[in-house]
Each structure stands twice: as structure tokens, then as C-alpha cells.
Amino acid sequence: MELKGKRIVLGVTGGIAAYKAAELVRLLGKQGADVQVAMTEGATHFVTATTFQALSGKPVYLDQWDARMPNAMAHIDLSRQADLIIVAPASADFLARIAHGMADDLLATMVLARDCPLLVAPAMNRQMWENPATRRNVAQLAVDGVGILGPASGEQACGEVGAGRMLEPEEIVEAVIAFFAPKVLAGRKLLMTAGPTFEAIDPVRGITNLSSGRMGYAVARAAQQAGAEVTLVSGPVGLAAPQGVERVKVQSALDMHAAVMARAAEADIFIGVAAVADYRVANAAEHKLKKDSGGIPPIELVENPDILAEVAALKDGPFCVGFAAESQNLEAYAQTKRRKKNIPLIAGNLIQDGFGGDDNRLVLFDDAGTHPLAPAPKSVLARQLVEHIAQLLTGKD
Ligand code: C5P
């Protein structure tokens, strides 16, 4: 429920992506937002008001002369009650109208009369998006402080391929959550690791740690939403990079070490979430090992560098945060690790609480003591961790 109590007006304009706005209403509602839908006349040719009424649980506003507003001022009342207006999809025509301050239907009038922020998610044919007139209108809206979400590139409803697809509803919800997140890490550069590493035995086999990368990716997303400039050095995982995060993909611990050390001096914060393999194979084979080539192949292991400890040892290095996944004695092991690696903060979790799933249980250990966080989705824990880091940094500034 990351949008609990937020009042959002969702404007829907005429475009085929209007059908995706129905899912957007559902997802915003799922995050606890109170959604009021307003449609342009064009939008009603694609999706009916009944769909949006059913999903939002509220009557939809369609025209300026709606008799339901006792003072006949729907445009003022609806925008005054909102924390945010999102227009998704925003058609080329609608962007043109609001770029010029027109007030020729309810939604445009509401946008003009608003005293809250406005986000738009453009959706149109690629030629319409690239047309100089649209370019001018979008540039003007950006200057006016309107948040432009997307558009994405890809296959379009008209059969053409290019820029102009509306962002997916999930991506719009992420952008809305990011919009409301307190910017506690604004201006900070954050470098982090996530996922497992893969240590090759031969071209097709290797040693790895079990790590879905979900906790690390949630931390990257939360930090980016809190205003940090995030670089995520990631081992092999099946996850998409969070929006606005620079991802550097690596395989082995040595690759991860090199990618981190090349960037560590510039970082203000370093968070090691990756499950780095402790050892790598010294005698990795160039070609695939064959079963029938005589006996069990010997595998020689050598120790990998401890990336976190090395970053923590840098002179004037970043504020370092570690993770400790343990199967028992969490507090004792985590505190020992914190002291050994000489880091101010470590987030501990019991393996049985969080592996591979969406939820986790974290305990934060720092100089002030032990801070257990209530069991929650990884996205919520990530936000709490980010807030804790921000507090410790503010104390240091
Ligand atoms: O030493 P251990 O692996 O238990 O410590 C876990 C913490 O150290 C995590 O934050 C992990 O990302 C980091 N680490 C590292 N490089 C290693 C091993 C662990 O950065 N080689």
C-alpha cells in the first residue's frame, strides 16, 4: 500500500491505450490510492465510463456541465481535492491543448485550474510523436513543470514500430510511487551490488550462490525513488533494471569486484547486497569437461576478494552498508561481520525468512544497536533501509 491516502485524478484521453488505463486504475487502487477518473469525449469511444466506474468505485466525470457538482464547478472541485493529476494515455491533441492553456473540455479545464502536480503518459503513433508540433508541445510542458512519463518504443496498435507506446500500467504506478517518495537521498551517488555471482568451472558449468536479486533490486529502486543516482552492479538474475537505475551486468566475483572498484571512489554510499561466491575455480577449463575423459575432475578453489571489506577500507570512501544472510545466530554473526568488515550498518536476515520470495524480515545493526523491522514485502523493507541510511548520513553531515 505505497499510495495509501493519496488522492489521484486519472484523466483518460482518446487513444487505443485507454484500455490500459483500466488496469492502471486497478493497480493504483491496489496501492491504496483513492482514484477519481475523468474522461475526454474521445476516450469514451475506446472504453466506457462504466468500466472505470466499476474499477474506481466512483462515478466518472465526463463534461464540464456535470450536474452532480452543487456549485457547477467540477474543474475546480476535482482538482482541489487531488494530490496529483495523471493523464494516461495523453493523446497528441490533449498535449497540444494543455501546452497552450486551452480549457475546452472538463479535463483540460481541470488541468489548467489545478494547484497540484501533473504527470502525463503520452501515447500516439510514432510520426505524431516525432512531429515538430508535438516536440514543441512536449518541450513546453516539460518547461512548465509537467512530468512526462515515457513514451516507450515498440510495436504500435497501428502496426508501425517506434516511439509512442504508452508506458505499461506497472511502470506508471512505479513512477507515481517515485513521485511521492520523500527525496531523502537527493544528490547522493549510490553504488551497490545485487544478485549472485557465477564462477565458471568450464564454459557451461559453474559455482553460484542462491540469490534471486529481488532484495537488492528493491533497494536500488527505493534509493532511486528517494532521489539517489544509483549504479547497480548485478550478477546474473532474471529481473529488469529498475527505471532510472544504471545497471552494470557482471558474471563472476572478479568482474563484480572490478566494476565496483572502478566506481567506488565517486560514490557517497556503497551497499553490498550481492551473494558473492567466497571461492572461484582456479583451474577453470577452456572447453567443456567430458564425463568419459578419465576420473572425476579436480576442482581447485581460490578465495575471491571481499568487495565490501575493500570498499570499506578505502580512504575517504563511501558510507558502507552490508547484508548478512544467515541460517542461525543472526545477531551474533551479523555483528561480527559488521566489526570485521568495519562498516557502520549491516542488514541481517534469516535465509528461511526471505529466500526467493517477495517478503522478507530484516534486522538492522548499527552503532546504536539492533533495529528489527516488521516482516514486510521487500519493497517496503527497502524503503525503510533507505530511510535508515539517510538518517545515519544526516547525523554524519
Ligand atoms: O562475508 P559475508 O559473505 O558473509 O558478508 C556478506 C556481505 O559482504 C554482503 O554485504 C556481501 O555483499 C558482501 N561481500 C562482498 N564480497 C565478498 C563476500 C561478501 O562484498 N566476496
Coordinates of C-alpha atoms and ligand atoms in Angstrom, one line a residue:
M1 CA 0.0 0.0 0.0
E2 CA 2.6 2.5 -1.1
L3 CA 0.0 5.2 -2.2
K4 CA -2.3 4.9 0.9
G5 CA -4.4 8.1 1.3
K6 CA -3.2 9.7 -1.9
R7 CA -5.9 11.3 -3.9
I8 CA -5.3 10.9 -7.6
V9 CA -7.3 12.2 -10.5
L10 CA -6.7 10.0 -13.6
G11 CA -7.5 11.7 -16.8
V12 CA -8.1 9.4 -19.8
T13 CA -8.0 10.8 -23.3
G14 CA -8.8 9.3 -26.7
G15 CA -6.4 6.6 -27.8
I16 CA -6.3 2.9 -28.1
A17 CA -4.1 2.8 -24.9
A18 CA -7.2 3.9 -23.0
Y19 CA -7.9 0.2 -22.4
K20 CA -4.6 0.0 -20.4
A21 CA -5.9 2.9 -18.2
A22 CA -8.4 0.4 -16.7
E23 CA -5.6 -1.7 -15.4
L24 CA -3.9 1.4 -14.1
V25 CA -6.9 2.3 -12.0
R26 CA -6.9 -1.2 -10.6
L27 CA -3.2 -1.1 -9.7
L28 CA -3.4 2.4 -8.2
G29 CA -6.3 1.2 -6.1
K30 CA -4.3 -1.8 -5.0
Q31 CA -1.6 0.5 -3.7
G32 CA -4.2 2.3 -1.6
A33 CA -4.7 5.4 -3.8
D34 CA -8.2 7.0 -4.0
V35 CA -8.7 7.3 -7.7
Q36 CA -11.2 9.7 -9.5
V37 CA -11.4 9.2 -13.2
A38 CA -12.2 11.9 -15.7
M39 CA -12.5 11.1 -19.4
T40 CA -12.5 13.2 -22.5
E41 CA -15.2 12.6 -25.1
G42 CA -12.6 10.9 -27.3
A43 CA -11.8 8.4 -24.6
T44 CA -15.3 7.2 -24.4
H45 CA -15.0 5.9 -27.9
F46 CA -12.4 3.4 -26.7
V47 CA -13.6 2.4 -23.2
T48 CA -16.8 3.1 -21.5
A49 CA -17.2 5.2 -18.3
T50 CA -18.9 2.1 -16.7
T51 CA -15.6 0.2 -16.8
F52 CA -13.8 3.0 -14.9
Q53 CA -16.7 3.5 -12.5
A54 CA -16.6 -0.2 -11.6
L55 CA -12.9 -0.3 -11.1
S56 CA -12.6 3.0 -9.2
G57 CA -15.8 2.6 -7.3
K58 CA -16.8 6.2 -8.2
P59 CA -18.8 7.9 -10.9
V60 CA -16.7 9.1 -13.8
Y61 CA -16.7 12.8 -14.8
L62 CA -17.1 13.5 -18.5
D63 CA -18.2 17.0 -19.0
Q64 CA -17.9 20.5 -17.6
W65 CA -21.6 20.8 -17.1
D66 CA -22.0 17.8 -14.8
A67 CA -24.9 18.5 -12.6
R68 CA -23.5 16.4 -9.7
M69 CA -21.3 19.2 -8.5
P70 CA -23.6 21.5 -6.5
N71 CA -21.6 24.6 -7.4
A72 CA -21.3 23.6 -11.1
M73 CA -17.5 23.8 -10.8
A74 CA -16.3 20.3 -11.4
H75 CA -13.0 21.5 -12.8
I76 CA -12.1 23.4 -9.6
D77 CA -13.5 20.9 -7.1
L78 CA -11.9 17.9 -8.6
S79 CA -8.5 19.4 -9.0
R80 CA -8.6 20.9 -5.5
Q81 CA -9.3 17.5 -4.0
A82 CA -6.3 15.9 -5.7
D83 CA -2.7 15.3 -4.6
L84 CA -1.8 14.6 -8.2
I85 CA -3.4 14.5 -11.7
I86 CA -2.1 11.9 -14.1
V87 CA -3.3 11.8 -17.7
A88 CA -2.8 8.4 -19.2
P89 CA -3.0 8.0 -22.1
A90 CA -2.3 11.5 -23.1
S91 CA -3.1 12.0 -26.8
A92 CA -1.2 14.3 -29.1
D93 CA -4.3 16.6 -29.3
F94 CA -4.6 16.7 -25.5
L95 CA -0.9 17.6 -25.1
A96 CA -1.3 20.3 -27.7
R97 CA -4.3 21.7 -25.9
I98 CA -2.8 21.8 -22.4
A99 CA 0.6 23.2 -23.8
H100 CA -1.5 26.2 -25.0
G101 CA -3.5 26.6 -21.8
M102 CA -6.8 25.6 -23.5
A103 CA -9.8 24.9 -21.4
D104 CA -12.3 23.4 -23.9
D105 CA -13.4 20.4 -22.0
L106 CA -13.6 19.3 -18.4
L107 CA -10.2 17.5 -18.3
A108 CA -8.2 20.4 -19.9
T109 CA -10.0 22.9 -17.7
M110 CA -9.2 20.8 -14.6
V111 CA -5.5 20.7 -15.7
L112 CA -5.4 24.5 -16.2
A113 CA -7.2 25.1 -12.9
R114 CA -5.1 22.7 -10.9
D115 CA -2.9 23.5 -7.9
C116 CA -1.3 20.1 -7.7
P117 CA 1.4 18.4 -9.9
L118 CA 0.6 16.9 -13.2
L119 CA 2.1 13.8 -14.9
V120 CA 1.3 12.8 -18.4
A121 CA 1.9 9.4 -20.2
P122 CA 1.9 10.2 -23.9
A123 CA 0.5 7.6 -26.3
M124 CA 0.3 8.1 -30.1
N125 CA 1.6 6.9 -33.5
R126 CA 5.3 7.4 -33.8
Q127 CA 5.0 10.0 -36.6
M128 CA 2.7 12.0 -34.4
W129 CA 5.2 11.8 -31.5
E130 CA 8.1 12.8 -33.8
N131 CA 6.2 15.7 -35.4
P132 CA 7.8 19.0 -34.7
A133 CA 4.5 20.3 -33.3
T134 CA 4.3 17.5 -30.7
R135 CA 8.0 18.0 -29.9
R136 CA 7.4 21.7 -29.3
N137 CA 4.3 21.0 -27.1
V138 CA 6.1 18.4 -25.0
A139 CA 9.2 20.6 -24.6
Q140 CA 6.9 23.4 -23.4
L141 CA 5.1 21.1 -20.9
A142 CA 8.4 20.0 -19.5
V143 CA 9.5 23.6 -19.0
D144 CA 6.1 24.2 -17.3
G145 CA 7.0 21.5 -14.8
V146 CA 4.8 18.8 -16.1
G147 CA 6.2 15.3 -15.6
I148 CA 6.4 13.4 -18.9
L149 CA 6.3 9.6 -18.4
G150 CA 7.7 7.8 -21.5
P151 CA 6.6 7.0 -24.1
A152 CA 8.1 3.6 -24.7
S153 CA 9.3 2.3 -28.1
G154 CA 8.0 -0.8 -29.7
E155 CA 5.1 -2.2 -31.7
Q156 CA 2.2 0.1 -32.1
A157 CA -1.5 -0.6 -32.4
C158 CA -1.4 0.8 -36.0
G159 CA 1.2 -1.9 -36.9
E160 CA 4.2 0.5 -37.1
V161 CA 7.2 0.3 -34.8
G162 CA 8.7 3.2 -33.0
A163 CA 8.4 5.6 -30.0
G164 CA 4.9 6.5 -28.9
R165 CA 3.6 3.5 -26.9
M166 CA 2.2 4.4 -23.5
L167 CA 4.3 3.0 -20.6
E168 CA 2.8 -0.1 -19.1
P169 CA 0.5 0.5 -16.2
E170 CA 3.0 -1.1 -13.8
E171 CA 5.7 1.4 -14.9
I172 CA 3.3 4.3 -14.5
V173 CA 2.5 3.1 -10.9
E174 CA 6.2 2.9 -10.2
A175 CA 6.6 6.5 -11.5
V176 CA 3.8 7.6 -9.2
I177 CA 5.3 5.9 -6.2
A178 CA 8.6 7.5 -7.0
F179 CA 6.9 10.9 -7.4
F180 CA 5.5 10.7 -3.8
A181 CA 8.6 9.2 -2.2
P182 CA 10.4 11.6 0.2
K183 CA 13.7 12.5 -1.5
V184 CA 15.9 11.6 1.5
L185 CA 18.9 10.6 -0.7
A186 CA 18.7 13.6 -3.1
G187 CA 22.1 14.5 -4.5
R188 CA 23.8 11.3 -3.2
K189 CA 25.6 8.8 -5.5
L190 CA 24.9 5.2 -4.6
L191 CA 26.8 2.2 -5.8
M192 CA 25.6 -1.2 -5.0
T193 CA 25.8 -4.9 -5.8
A194 CA 23.0 -7.5 -6.1
G195 CA 22.3 -11.0 -7.2
P196 CA 24.6 -14.0 -7.2
T197 CA 28.0 -14.3 -8.9
F198 CA 28.8 -17.2 -11.2
E199 CA 32.2 -18.8 -11.0
A200 CA 32.9 -20.9 -14.1
I201 CA 34.2 -24.5 -13.9
D202 CA 34.0 -24.8 -17.7
P203 CA 32.1 -23.0 -20.4
V204 CA 28.7 -24.5 -19.3
R205 CA 29.2 -25.2 -15.6
G206 CA 29.9 -23.2 -12.6
I207 CA 29.5 -22.5 -8.8
T208 CA 27.0 -20.0 -7.7
N209 CA 25.0 -18.8 -4.7
L210 CA 21.2 -18.9 -4.5
S211 CA 20.1 -15.3 -4.8
S212 CA 17.1 -14.1 -6.8
G213 CA 18.4 -10.5 -6.6
R214 CA 14.9 -9.3 -5.5
M215 CA 16.1 -7.7 -2.3
G216 CA 18.9 -5.8 -4.0
Y217 CA 16.8 -4.7 -6.9
A218 CA 14.1 -3.4 -4.4
V219 CA 16.9 -1.4 -2.6
A220 CA 18.1 0.0 -5.9
R221 CA 14.5 1.0 -6.8
A222 CA 13.8 2.6 -3.4
A223 CA 17.1 4.5 -3.4
Q224 CA 16.4 5.8 -6.9
Q225 CA 12.9 6.9 -5.9
A226 CA 14.5 8.6 -2.8
G227 CA 16.5 10.8 -5.2
A228 CA 19.8 9.0 -5.3
E229 CA 21.8 8.5 -8.5
V230 CA 22.0 4.7 -8.5
T231 CA 24.5 2.3 -10.2
L232 CA 23.6 -1.3 -9.7
V233 CA 26.4 -3.9 -10.4
S234 CA 24.4 -7.0 -10.8
G235 CA 25.2 -10.7 -11.1
P236 CA 23.1 -12.9 -13.3
V237 CA 19.4 -12.6 -12.4
G238 CA 16.1 -12.7 -14.3
L239 CA 15.0 -9.2 -13.3
A240 CA 14.5 -6.0 -15.3
A241 CA 16.6 -3.0 -14.3
P242 CA 14.5 -0.6 -12.2
Q243 CA 13.6 2.6 -14.0
G244 CA 16.3 5.3 -13.8
V245 CA 18.9 3.0 -12.4
E246 CA 22.2 2.4 -14.3
R247 CA 22.8 -1.3 -14.4
V248 CA 26.2 -2.9 -15.0
K249 CA 25.9 -6.6 -15.6
V250 CA 28.6 -9.0 -14.4
Q251 CA 29.1 -12.7 -14.0
S252 CA 32.0 -13.6 -11.7
A253 CA 33.1 -12.1 -8.3
L254 CA 36.2 -10.8 -10.1
D255 CA 34.1 -9.0 -12.7
M256 CA 31.9 -7.6 -9.8
H257 CA 35.0 -6.5 -7.9
A258 CA 36.5 -4.7 -10.9
A259 CA 33.2 -3.0 -11.7
V260 CA 32.8 -1.8 -8.1
M261 CA 36.4 -0.7 -7.5
A262 CA 36.3 1.4 -10.7
R263 CA 33.4 3.4 -9.4
A264 CA 33.8 3.3 -5.6
A265 CA 35.8 6.5 -5.1
E266 CA 33.0 8.6 -6.6
A267 CA 30.2 7.0 -4.6
D268 CA 28.7 8.5 -1.4
I269 CA 27.1 5.3 -0.4
F270 CA 28.0 1.6 -1.1
I271 CA 25.6 -1.2 -0.4
G272 CA 26.7 -4.8 -0.9
V273 CA 23.6 -6.9 -1.3
A274 CA 25.1 -9.4 -3.7
A275 CA 25.7 -13.0 -2.6
V276 CA 29.3 -13.1 -3.8
A277 CA 30.8 -16.6 -4.1
D278 CA 33.5 -16.9 -1.5
Y279 CA 35.7 -19.0 -3.8
R280 CA 36.3 -19.2 -7.6
V281 CA 37.8 -22.1 -9.6
A282 CA 41.5 -21.6 -10.2
N283 CA 41.7 -24.3 -12.9
A284 CA 38.6 -23.5 -14.9
A285 CA 38.6 -25.5 -18.2
E286 CA 38.6 -23.7 -21.5
H287 CA 36.5 -26.5 -23.1
K288 CA 33.5 -28.4 -21.7
L289 CA 34.7 -31.2 -19.4
K290 CA 33.8 -34.7 -20.6
K291 CA 32.5 -37.4 -18.3
D292 CA 34.4 -40.1 -20.0
S293 CA 37.8 -38.4 -20.0
G294 CA 39.1 -40.4 -17.1
G295 CA 38.2 -39.9 -13.4
I296 CA 36.5 -37.1 -11.5
P297 CA 38.0 -33.7 -12.5
P298 CA 39.7 -32.0 -9.6
I299 CA 38.4 -28.5 -8.9
E300 CA 40.9 -26.2 -7.2
L301 CA 39.3 -23.2 -5.4
V302 CA 40.9 -19.9 -4.6
E303 CA 39.4 -17.2 -2.4
N304 CA 37.6 -14.2 -4.0
P305 CA 38.2 -10.7 -2.9
D306 CA 35.8 -9.3 -0.2
I307 CA 34.4 -6.4 -2.2
L308 CA 32.6 -4.8 0.7
A309 CA 35.6 -5.0 3.0
E310 CA 37.8 -3.5 0.3
V311 CA 35.4 -0.6 -0.3
A312 CA 35.1 0.0 3.4
A313 CA 38.9 0.2 3.7
L314 CA 39.2 3.0 1.1
K315 CA 40.4 6.3 2.5
D316 CA 37.5 8.8 2.3
G317 CA 35.4 6.0 0.8
P318 CA 31.6 5.8 0.7
F319 CA 29.3 5.1 3.6
C320 CA 29.2 1.3 3.5
V321 CA 26.2 -1.0 4.2
G322 CA 26.4 -4.8 4.2
F323 CA 23.9 -7.6 4.2
A324 CA 24.2 -10.8 6.2
A325 CA 22.1 -13.8 5.2
E326 CA 22.4 -16.4 7.9
S327 CA 20.6 -19.6 8.7
Q328 CA 21.1 -19.2 12.5
N329 CA 22.5 -16.9 15.2
L330 CA 21.7 -13.8 13.1
E331 CA 22.6 -11.2 15.7
A332 CA 26.0 -12.6 16.7
Y333 CA 27.1 -13.4 13.1
A334 CA 25.9 -10.1 11.7
Q335 CA 27.5 -8.0 14.4
T336 CA 30.8 -9.9 14.0
K337 CA 30.7 -9.3 10.2
R338 CA 30.0 -5.6 10.8
R339 CA 33.0 -5.3 13.0
K340 CA 35.3 -7.4 10.9
K341 CA 34.5 -5.5 7.7
N342 CA 34.5 -2.2 9.6
I343 CA 31.1 -1.0 8.3
P344 CA 28.6 1.3 10.1
L345 CA 25.4 -0.6 9.1
I346 CA 24.5 -4.2 8.3
A347 CA 21.1 -5.6 7.4
G348 CA 20.6 -9.1 8.6
N349 CA 18.1 -11.7 7.5
L350 CA 17.5 -15.3 8.2
I351 CA 17.6 -17.3 5.0
Q352 CA 14.4 -19.2 5.8
D353 CA 12.5 -15.8 6.0
G354 CA 13.2 -14.3 2.6
F355 CA 14.8 -16.6 0.0
G356 CA 13.4 -16.1 -3.5
G357 CA 10.0 -14.7 -2.3
D358 CA 8.5 -11.2 -2.3
D359 CA 8.5 -10.8 1.5
N360 CA 11.4 -10.7 4.0
R361 CA 12.3 -10.0 7.6
L362 CA 15.2 -7.7 8.2
V363 CA 17.1 -6.6 11.3
L364 CA 19.4 -3.6 11.1
F365 CA 22.6 -3.5 13.2
D366 CA 24.5 -0.3 13.7
D367 CA 26.5 1.5 16.4
A368 CA 23.2 2.4 18.2
G369 CA 22.2 -1.2 18.4
T370 CA 19.6 -3.5 16.9
H371 CA 16.6 -2.4 14.9
P372 CA 14.2 -5.2 13.9
L373 CA 11.9 -4.3 11.1
A374 CA 8.4 -5.9 10.9
P375 CA 8.1 -8.6 8.2
A376 CA 7.0 -6.9 5.0
P377 CA 7.3 -7.0 1.2
K378 CA 10.9 -6.4 0.1
S379 CA 9.9 -3.1 -1.5
V380 CA 8.7 -1.8 1.9
L381 CA 11.8 -3.1 3.7
A382 CA 14.0 -1.5 1.0
R383 CA 12.3 1.9 1.7
Q384 CA 12.8 1.5 5.4
L385 CA 16.5 0.7 4.9
V386 CA 16.9 3.7 2.6
E387 CA 15.4 5.9 5.3
H388 CA 17.6 4.5 8.0
I389 CA 20.7 5.1 5.8
A390 CA 19.5 8.7 5.1
Q391 CA 19.1 9.3 8.9
L392 CA 22.6 7.9 9.7
L393 CA 24.1 10.1 6.8
T394 CA 22.3 13.2 8.1
G395 CA 23.7 12.5 11.5
K396 CA 27.2 12.4 9.9
D397 CA 26.8 15.6 7.7
Ligands
C5P1 O1 31.3 -12.3 4.4 P1 29.9 -12.5 4.0 O2 29.7 -13.0 2.6 O3 29.1 -13.2 5.0 O4 29.3 -11.0 4.1 C1 28.2 -10.6 3.4 C2 28.3 -9.1 3.0 O5 29.6 -8.9 2.4 C3 27.3 -8.8 1.9 O6 27.0 -7.4 2.0 C4 28.0 -9.1 0.6 O7 27.5 -8.4 -0.5 C5 29.4 -8.7 1.0 N1 30.5 -9.5 0.3 C6 31.3 -8.9 -0.7 N2 32.3 -9.6 -1.3 C7 32.5 -10.9 -0.9 C8 31.7 -11.5 0.1 C9 30.7 -10.8 0.6 O8 31.1 -7.7 -1.0 N3 33.5 -11.6 -1.5

